[in-house]
Amino acid sequence: MSINDFLAILPVLVVLVTGVLVMVADVFLPEGRKGIAALLSGLGLAAGLGAALAAVPSTGTAFAGMVVADGFSLFLDALFAAVGLVGIGLAYDYFKRMRLQRGEYYTLLLFSIGGMMLMGHANDLVMFFLALELLSIPLYILSGFFRARLASQEAALKYFLLGAFSSGFVLYGIAMVFGGTASINLEGIVAAVRDGSANLTFLLVGAALLVVGFAFKVSAVPFHAWTPDVYEGAPSPLTGFMSSATKAAGFAALIRLLLVVFPALGENLAPVVSGLAALTMIAGNLIALVQTNIKRLLAYSSIAHAGYLLIGLVAVNSSAAGDAVAAMLFYLVGYAIANLGAWSVVVAAEQAEGRGLELEDYSGLGRKYPWLGVAMLVFMLSFIGVPLTLGFWGKLYLFRVALESGLFGLAVIGIAASLVSAYYYLRVVVYMFFRDGEGVARRDVWLNLIAIGSAAAVVLMALVPGDLLQVAAQAVLRVP
Amino acid sequence: MSITVLSGLAGSLLAAPLQRTAPRRAGWLLALLPLGLFIYFLTLLGPVSAGRTLVETLPWAPGLGVEFSFYLDGLGLLMALLVSGIGALVLVYAGGYLEGHPQLGRMYAFLLVFMSAMLGVVLSGHLLTTFLFWELTSISSFLLIGFDHKDETSRKSALQALLVTGGGGLAMLAGLVLLNQAAGTLSIPALLASSPDLLKHPLAGPAAALILLGAFTKSAQFPFHFWLPNAMAAPTPVSAYLHSATMVKAGVFLILRLGPVLGDHPLWTPLVSLTGAVTLLLGAWMALSQTDLKRLLAYSTVSMLGLLTLLGGLRTPLALEAAVVFLFAHALYKGALFMVAGAVDHETGTRDVTRLGGLARRMPQTAAAALPAGLSMAALPPLFGFIAKEVVYEAALESGLFAFAAVFAASAVTVFAAAVIAVEVFWARPAGSPPREPHEAPLALRLGPLVLAGLGLLAGLLPGPLDRALLSPAAAGLVGHPLQPGLALWHGLTPLLAYSALTFAAGALLYLARRPLRRLAAALTAGFGPDRLYDLAYAGVFRLAAWQTGLLQHGTLRYYLNLTVLAATGLVGTVLLLYGGLNMPAAFPGATFYEVLIAALILLAAGFAITTRSRLGAVAALGVVGYGVAAIFLLFGAPDLAMTQFLIESLTVILFVLAFYHLPDFERFSSRRTRLRDMLVAMLAGVLMTVLTLSAVGIQIFPTISSYYAQAALPEAHGRNITNVILVDFRGFDTLGENVVLALAAIGVFALLKFPKRRQP
């Protein structure tokens, strides 16, 4: 172990150490001053973001091959740190308002972000599992952060139980892969596949189990069951963070596993992943049609977007693999921005005791708070994939990759599903602008900043989509 | 050119403030913007009619090979002139039509956004930017149709129009991506210059079909035509501008634009001309039964869009020229007549022809605008509509009897429709009385129809200059070689003239028999059509969604777990069955007495755990299962593993007991059937896991590690007790970590147990 090992995962370390510091500092913070914990966490995440941006991608490994610090992982580090920063912005005023300002929230959030970052760096199946647990367990606890609310408790329990299953699947899959290749290190697995010493049956079963386990984390149908209930019950700022970041973490694992470890199995796994993608797009979008609660609506929307992203995962096995990864990263960024923005509006509109979350409550909100309203319009258009938003380019790149890889069926389903999604996204806009109502929203500087900043980013970055794609295309994975 | 396209967007930002500061003049002032654009485009007539095309390119998204480029040829210029010219008139008209409306500023803003988008569609030099603007027109159309957002029908119609045209747009996007695959570019100049080999590419056919699908939805071709009549819920300025003169022509425009690129594909002519012909006849037929002026005009528009599509599908030089000429004529007269219908509606409070009549006396100037426009629509000389109809007949005759018969029948109905709006409303004896006493329309409402109808007359009298400057160059770009300008009002006594006279006579007969005809047509068409299909599909999607919700989002955890376990088992099982051969051990070694005994004990305990009603009983039974497993470890010579298992089991049981002490007994919530189902699911998962485990038994990857420890313990760690050495030396850090975790867990448990006591005073 040398200093270089630690430097390789510097962003992760910064975030995790900040987490510990906040936990300790929290003990000394007086009741009413817990906002300092938020500030500290924000500083830590900013430092982590800086470390991720400053780091130079390396082609080697660290900690005896356990982790890598390639362009892909650093890109994700930056994404997670940025999403975490916004997540803290969402949470600060909200918990003050709900009289639940606690340091633990920020500590656990930081640990979870650390886990997500580690997921991007993992180069060893055990690291994947460690990262998975590190990111999941804090989220289980945070989902139940409203201890007094029954819905919140239910969310935590459901998330924990189903999450434990998914962890079980991952672990079992790791065991199977090990059984098939006698290695848990990605390099070793790849080498075993290459020299033909691997038992392909076990490898395949293990890969399938790993896909199932991570399909939970990205909420792919039929492993999505927890998503709406948890998203609804968990505190809104957490849901906003979770839906943007956990999905990215899950996809980070899936991309690396499918692209680096199992390309030989591509042909066998493609039908499985294609099936998941099709199911997820169809079910997610269709069920979203009948939602009346904004949190559930966004939950299904997040499921639907996981479906589009899964198309890229199928394409990862084709000759267009590099394009597919870039398209997925681009999509993840676009989705994260619009999604965090949308959740900032939800957080602003939520009232005490979980009121103000029905679509009815959004009546007239757009005319009363034009900035929030216009921002929400932008996010919804981006979710649909309307031109001149980031979401459009994301879908265009993804569907282009799909067509280039010959996945016509999936592309057609994706396009049809986008069409269906227009209905429920626009319904939010209709409520906000075209109905009269008594909707009220919080005027908080951070929330407004997030909403308007995200909306501006969605529109402005859409004017120069090439630049972001360029960055995403340079975030290459290390292939042993 | 980029400025001309984007200026509308900038103008839309000005609209609302301007409306507030100058509520009466805002429309006139804002109209200066499109008027300026119109004049700018007029100045381009010179170079374009000389056969030049103007191209302007800005790099944009290089990763995709997308550039922000503009391409202006004759066709683009013709469309741009229509869009900006009619745009100016419509802005003025909207100011009069919606005077005093609280959201008039928003109307102006939307109209300007639409104008920008539409200019973008017709001037784009890259198909992807065409698509961007295309979708923007769909969205602005959605906003404009739903302008009266308190009205349920207008909201519904707006959504319908968006779903149909937006859906078509998405299909078009897929087609464009395929075209990009086939041709390697989406730049219009590059595509126009591409080699004919493009058509041999296997993707060319699907690409053409998908793009055409988008064009058909936009131009309201059968079976997507139904959104256009429903879109008449929009305020009339919108109908006049978007839904007759410009936006609905976008599909036709695209068909004409891509004709030189994809038109020689064997799919093109049959698909396009057949769709056009069906739409032509269907629109005409539906128009017969309409009594609402705007719906009548809408169906007539559908019919004429069909005609344009038909011409775009035939692709003979004459057909293309006819398409260009007729497109221009139609925009002039139909825009004017829509505005007239709006003015009538505005002044009388109704658009129902059965309640209107003899308005010429009360609204002389509106009638004066309606008459030439109507005559132009009825294709009577000396109006431009007559000239256009002659060219269309000539092109149709050239392509065969069927095409001509279809065009002839639809033209007769067009004469009928023209008579209804221009004659019945203004000159016939009133059949009923309108809700309001009619007055002459204000200037803002008269200006548009008068200008457009006047232009139709002027163009009819002087077709030559117009043809040379605008129409011939536009058609020449489509045909591929310069055309001889040959439009004239009088060609002498030709068969065409006879056909025109015959058409007029047939239309006049239809008009005279209008009352029984309306009843007959209404009776024959009632009840079914794609509109109904759309409603059914719409409702069906929601029913499907609700059903799926019940299936996938039940709400109970038990159900989720079932779903999850079943899906995972199914997935892994399928993978295993499809691709994997299992290597089961060939023979099982015989079991000893103790093994059988312990196995039986485990099974018994497991059975007890799932049947007992007592929580503590279940926990204890699970403990027995754990102990049994530990005993098996012991039997197979793994005492350390067994010890760990014993400890963990004991701890778990104790913790369980502590935690569940206060909870009541299990309740039997579920029926026998659900429990049976659960059991089956559990068994399935269990069987899969057993199979996997059994097949893994045969694998030994590494030599066992114990020999290494036995050899290395003394020389490396100086200890004879191997277990000790492993715990404190070889795996010292692990042990430390485990201790810390245990201690932390213990503190946590302690805190949990203490916590409730503090709460209770």
Coordinates of N, CA, C and O in Angstrom, one line a residue, chain A residues 1-10 13 62-63:
Chain A
M1 N 0.9 -1.2 0.0 CA 0.0 0.0 0.0 C 0.9 1.2 0.0 O 1.8 1.4 0.8
S2 N 0.7 2.1 -1.0 CA 1.4 3.3 -1.0 C 0.5 4.5 -1.1 O -0.7 4.3 -1.2
I3 N 1.1 5.6 -1.1 CA 0.3 6.9 -1.1 C -0.5 6.9 -2.4 O -1.6 7.4 -2.4
N4 N 0.1 6.3 -3.4 CA -0.6 6.3 -4.7 C -2.0 5.6 -4.7 O -2.9 6.0 -5.3
D5 N -2.0 4.5 -3.9 CA -3.3 3.8 -3.7 C -4.3 4.8 -3.2 O -5.5 4.8 -3.7
F6 N -4.0 5.5 -2.2 CA -5.0 6.4 -1.6 C -5.3 7.6 -2.6 O -6.5 8.0 -2.6
L7 N -4.3 8.0 -3.3 CA -4.6 9.1 -4.2 C -5.6 8.7 -5.3 O -6.4 9.4 -5.8
A8 N -5.5 7.4 -5.6 CA -6.4 6.9 -6.7 C -7.9 7.1 -6.3 O -8.8 7.3 -7.1
I9 N -8.2 6.9 -5.0 CA -9.6 7.1 -4.6 C -9.7 8.3 -3.7 O -10.6 8.3 -2.8
L10 N -8.9 9.3 -4.0 CA -9.0 10.5 -3.2 C -10.4 11.1 -3.1 O -10.8 11.4 -2.0
L13 N -12.3 9.2 -0.6 CA -11.8 9.4 0.8 C -12.2 10.7 1.3 O -12.6 10.8 2.5
A62 N -5.2 0.1 -8.2 CA -4.6 0.5 -6.9 C -5.1 -0.6 -5.9 O -6.1 -1.3 -6.2
F63 N -4.6 -0.6 -4.8 CA -4.9 -1.5 -3.7 C -4.9 -2.9 -4.2 O -5.9 -3.6 -4.2

